[in-house]
Amino acid sequence: MKLIQWYPGHMHKTQRLIKENLKKVDVIIEILDARIPVSSSNPIIDDLTGDKPRLVVLNKSDLADAKVTELWKKYYLSLGENRLPVAVSSKTRDNLNAIIKGCKTLSVGAKWLERRPIRAMIVGIPNVGKSTVINALAGKKKAAVGNKPGVTKEMQRLNVSDSLQIYDTPGILWPKFEDQDIGFKLALLGSIKDTILVLDEISIRGLEYMVQKYPERIKERYNIEEFPNETIQLIEMIGKKRGCLVSGGGIDYEKAINLFLLDLRGGKLGTFSLELPGEERGFFSI
Ligand code: GDP
């Protein structure tokens, strides 16, 4: 796939910057998309952070299958003491307090905790909601802590609460583009640009996945009683029901599959997750 937006030089520079900045914080707040925690992570974070306490934020949990999100929380908890998972929605502000609480839990026993607030930095790949989390947490308190002449170009620390400060600039990691499965899932959810991928194919696989894991949602939304044998017939049924026709009366397959994609992304098919612990690989393998 031609998805290379990050040149090695760029990656190295970003990596170095994040590493430098991470030295200055006590806790790392790693933002993931709760629907695809593995595909929305970048394993480089493990090298960058070592054993620094890490809050694993399963963001966009308002869009994810709550049962699956619980499984992911258990999974991340099982990884060890200095990693703590929380499920939040920065858009609906659901459970945002868990971020502040989680940072405190991860800092228990630290010598400095009596003297100063916890310092944290938000990291994650594009589109997982880093900015939304920062805005939701900091709100109007955007008055910078280190706001002295001469240091304005530095990253600013924002007071989130009496006990927590975060940097105003997130660390942006890059997705693992070289892995097709990951690229496809990110594209399906609209987290990477559509035009660079064969979106029809990806959407068809997405439809097959939904039929397999959440059949009732598809049946309900498109008024379908029995699934046909072939996906193409299902697309035809969707097209027919929704009036996706070409002139002459045939089915406009592209329009029909696009409609499904819009429904999926727009939450019209309800909450769903594309990855389960232990089953996160092979979604799109042929
Ligand atoms: P960033 O690139 O990581 O900073 O991501 P943004 O904060 O720009 O968010 C990317 C998109 O995801 C935006 O359209 C947000 O409105 C949306 N978004 C972020 N957090 C949530 C969330 O918790 N729930 C939902 N439904 N959408 C979210």
XYZ file of C-alpha atoms and ligand atoms in Angstrom:
314
model
C 0.000 0.000 0.000
C 1.162 3.490 -0.748
C 0.629 4.943 2.643
C 3.977 6.370 3.522
C 3.460 9.845 4.866
C 6.230 9.544 7.406
C 9.750 9.535 6.115
C 12.327 7.799 8.293
C 14.015 11.139 9.048
C 10.750 12.626 10.190
C 10.045 9.608 12.352
C 13.437 9.780 13.993
C 13.064 13.455 14.754
C 9.594 12.957 16.228
C 10.790 9.993 18.197
C 13.665 12.023 19.614
C 11.400 14.931 20.540
C 8.893 12.697 22.255
C 11.667 10.935 24.113
C 13.094 14.272 25.311
C 9.718 15.477 26.488
C 8.789 12.222 28.119
C 11.798 12.595 30.382
C 10.069 15.574 31.932
C 6.859 13.805 32.855
C 5.792 11.353 35.523
C 2.991 9.654 33.639
C 2.316 8.963 29.985
C -1.252 9.158 28.805
C -1.519 6.921 25.756
C -4.696 7.544 23.797
C -6.143 4.632 21.828
C -9.340 4.179 19.849
C -11.382 1.768 21.979
C -12.741 0.094 18.829
C -9.235 -0.846 17.652
C -6.816 -0.596 20.587
C -4.076 -2.584 18.875
C -4.364 -1.004 15.445
C -4.461 2.482 16.928
C -1.309 1.945 18.960
C 2.290 2.097 17.906
C 4.590 -0.354 19.665
C 7.367 2.246 19.518
C 5.737 3.696 22.600
C 7.115 0.750 24.585
C 10.679 1.683 23.613
C 10.059 5.368 24.177
C 8.601 5.007 27.608
C 10.382 2.045 29.124
C 8.726 1.274 32.429
C 7.359 4.756 33.023
C 3.794 4.630 34.393
C 1.345 4.645 31.528
C -2.346 5.386 31.536
C -3.931 3.533 28.631
C -6.949 5.586 27.620
C -9.508 3.664 25.573
C -11.057 6.768 24.067
C -14.188 6.937 21.875
C -15.719 4.329 24.138
C -19.093 5.856 23.261
C -18.624 4.246 19.841
C -17.198 0.916 21.015
C -18.860 -2.308 22.122
C -18.919 -1.900 25.919
C -18.451 -5.628 26.543
C -15.369 -5.744 24.347
C -13.979 -2.602 25.989
C -14.238 -4.387 29.349
C -12.213 -7.278 27.907
C -9.558 -4.831 26.755
C -9.398 -3.231 30.194
C -8.770 -6.656 31.724
C -6.148 -7.343 29.104
C -4.212 -4.118 29.758
C -4.462 -4.662 33.500
C -2.887 -8.068 33.047
C 0.141 -6.470 31.415
C 1.514 -5.190 34.674
C 1.519 -2.703 37.464
C 2.701 0.394 35.714
C -0.007 0.268 33.092
C -3.555 1.237 33.925
C -6.458 1.181 31.457
C -9.445 3.524 31.565
C -12.351 3.797 29.129
C -13.550 7.315 28.385
C -15.270 9.399 25.777
C -13.675 12.777 25.384
C -16.485 13.845 23.087
C -19.348 13.120 25.480
C -17.009 13.774 28.450
C -17.973 10.393 29.827
C -15.685 9.145 32.617
C -13.101 11.891 31.988
C -12.381 12.000 35.702
C -10.920 8.526 35.383
C -7.936 10.131 33.654
C -7.155 12.334 36.650
C -7.840 9.486 39.074
C -5.776 7.040 37.008
C -2.771 9.375 36.962
C -3.019 9.609 40.747
C -3.188 5.842 41.129
C -0.123 5.464 38.938
C 1.784 7.987 41.079
C 0.975 6.540 44.497
C 4.121 6.290 46.587
C 6.121 8.838 44.573
C 8.245 11.131 46.720
C 7.289 14.313 44.901
C 3.557 13.714 45.119
C 3.220 15.804 48.304
C 5.069 18.751 46.800
C 3.806 19.232 43.275
C 1.159 18.158 40.739
C 1.621 15.077 38.598
C 3.045 15.918 35.173
C 1.712 13.995 32.222
C 2.017 13.988 28.461
C -0.553 12.770 25.982
C 0.637 10.586 23.105
C -1.048 8.686 20.306
C -1.425 8.286 16.559
C -3.507 10.850 14.606
C -7.274 10.870 15.053
C -7.521 8.918 18.280
C -8.734 12.079 20.016
C -5.631 13.565 21.634
C -6.679 17.193 21.098
C -10.224 16.470 22.176
C -8.930 14.895 25.382
C -6.635 17.861 26.076
C -9.443 20.346 25.452
C -11.931 18.369 27.490
C -9.516 18.072 30.394
C -8.085 21.566 30.366
C -11.197 23.388 29.217
C -10.887 27.085 29.888
C -7.895 26.643 32.120
C -5.612 27.073 29.178
C -3.573 29.674 31.056
C -0.083 28.352 30.706
C 1.994 27.413 33.685
C 5.411 28.202 32.283
C 4.222 31.337 30.551
C 7.236 33.606 30.946
C 8.831 35.753 28.245
C 11.293 33.715 26.289
C 9.720 30.391 26.947
C 6.555 30.912 24.958
C 7.739 28.541 22.252
C 8.184 25.796 24.801
C 5.391 23.325 25.311
C 3.123 24.685 27.969
C 1.834 22.762 30.899
C -1.866 23.118 31.583
C -3.422 22.721 34.997
C -6.104 20.096 34.728
C -6.727 19.903 38.453
C -4.794 20.719 41.618
C -3.051 17.424 41.241
C -2.490 17.095 37.482
C -0.719 19.077 34.761
C -0.566 18.058 31.113
C 1.403 19.398 28.172
C -0.657 21.397 25.719
C 0.984 19.649 22.751
C 0.479 15.934 22.317
C 3.165 13.541 21.125
C 2.049 12.350 17.726
C 2.999 8.803 16.869
C 2.469 7.274 13.459
C 0.314 4.273 12.672
C 1.921 1.017 11.606
C 1.211 1.603 7.943
C 3.271 -1.317 6.801
C 0.693 -3.654 8.280
C -2.208 -3.896 5.834
C -4.688 -5.159 8.379
C -4.053 -2.093 10.521
C -4.216 0.320 7.576
C -7.532 -1.144 6.506
C -9.125 -0.864 9.929
C -7.976 2.727 10.297
C -9.403 3.498 6.860
C -12.707 1.794 7.633
C -13.127 4.023 10.668
C -12.123 7.109 8.702
C -8.920 7.637 10.649
C -6.740 7.809 7.564
C -7.498 9.492 4.280
C -9.991 7.600 2.153
C -8.574 8.432 -1.229
C -5.358 6.539 -0.744
C -7.063 3.235 -0.266
C -9.440 0.930 -2.031
C -12.306 1.894 0.162
C -14.914 -0.302 -1.514
C -13.031 -3.459 -0.666
C -12.481 -2.299 2.877
C -16.149 -1.439 3.305
C -17.216 -4.836 1.975
C -14.996 -6.524 4.529
C -16.450 -4.212 7.166
C -19.951 -5.277 6.163
C -18.983 -8.954 6.371
C -17.534 -8.368 9.812
C -20.705 -6.656 11.033
C -22.853 -9.477 9.639
C -20.688 -11.962 11.497
C -20.423 -10.147 14.837
C -23.486 -7.907 14.979
C -26.036 -9.514 12.586
C -29.123 -8.019 14.242
C -27.875 -4.469 13.709
C -27.564 -5.007 9.970
C -30.913 -6.756 9.785
C -32.633 -3.979 11.667
C -31.027 -1.080 9.875
C -31.629 -2.416 6.377
C -34.800 -4.320 7.043
C -33.393 -7.687 6.151
C -34.959 -10.942 7.309
C -32.509 -13.544 6.109
C -28.955 -12.999 4.991
C -28.192 -14.174 1.466
C -25.203 -16.451 0.809
C -23.051 -13.907 -0.932
C -22.039 -10.455 0.293
C -22.689 -9.023 -3.137
C -26.335 -10.120 -2.827
C -26.530 -8.417 0.542
C -25.205 -5.182 -0.959
C -27.826 -5.567 -3.646
C -30.543 -5.928 -0.994
C -29.269 -2.849 0.827
C -29.202 -0.943 -2.456
C -32.726 -1.989 -3.331
C -34.137 -1.109 0.076
C -32.419 2.252 0.074
C -33.059 3.212 -3.508
C -29.449 3.128 -4.659
C -30.208 2.750 -8.330
C -28.476 3.611 -11.569
C -30.418 4.945 -14.525
C -32.145 1.974 -16.102
C -33.079 0.526 -12.736
C -30.000 -1.541 -11.832
C -28.380 -1.401 -8.417
C -25.723 1.196 -7.763
C -23.406 -1.050 -5.759
C -20.928 1.676 -5.022
C -23.606 3.931 -3.612
C -25.017 1.070 -1.530
C -21.700 0.124 0.042
C -20.970 3.799 0.618
C -24.235 4.131 2.436
C -23.211 1.279 4.709
C -19.854 2.953 5.333
C -21.505 6.248 6.252
C -23.885 4.413 8.587
C -21.005 2.558 10.232
C -18.916 5.674 10.753
C -21.889 7.787 11.727
C -22.914 5.473 14.548
C -26.142 4.427 12.787
C -25.262 0.765 13.318
C -24.724 1.221 17.021
C -21.569 0.605 18.989
C -19.054 -1.943 17.760
C -15.457 -3.034 18.159
C -13.216 -4.383 15.430
C -10.676 -6.045 17.700
C -10.904 -8.434 20.610
C -7.999 -9.417 22.841
C -6.356 -12.421 21.213
C -8.335 -11.873 18.005
C -6.895 -8.598 16.910
C -5.035 -9.935 13.907
C -6.242 -11.142 10.560
C -9.335 -8.984 10.173
C -8.611 -8.346 6.529
C -6.331 -11.237 5.698
C -7.292 -12.978 2.530
P -6.125 13.797 17.398
O -5.644 13.813 15.973
O -5.627 12.572 18.101
O -5.827 15.048 18.160
O -7.706 13.619 17.329
P -8.856 14.727 17.496
O -8.960 15.183 18.910
O -8.669 15.767 16.449
O -10.159 13.838 17.169
C -10.334 13.192 15.916
C -11.825 12.995 15.654
O -12.369 12.085 16.608
C -12.631 14.286 15.812
O -13.640 14.273 14.819
C -13.237 14.169 17.197
O -14.454 14.881 17.326
C -13.459 12.680 17.303
N -13.414 12.225 18.707
C -12.427 12.428 19.599
N -12.723 11.842 20.770
C -13.924 11.241 20.615
C -14.766 10.439 21.468
O -14.480 10.143 22.630
N -15.937 9.986 20.909
C -16.303 10.284 19.635
N -17.460 9.800 19.191
N -15.535 11.004 18.815
C -14.364 11.482 19.293
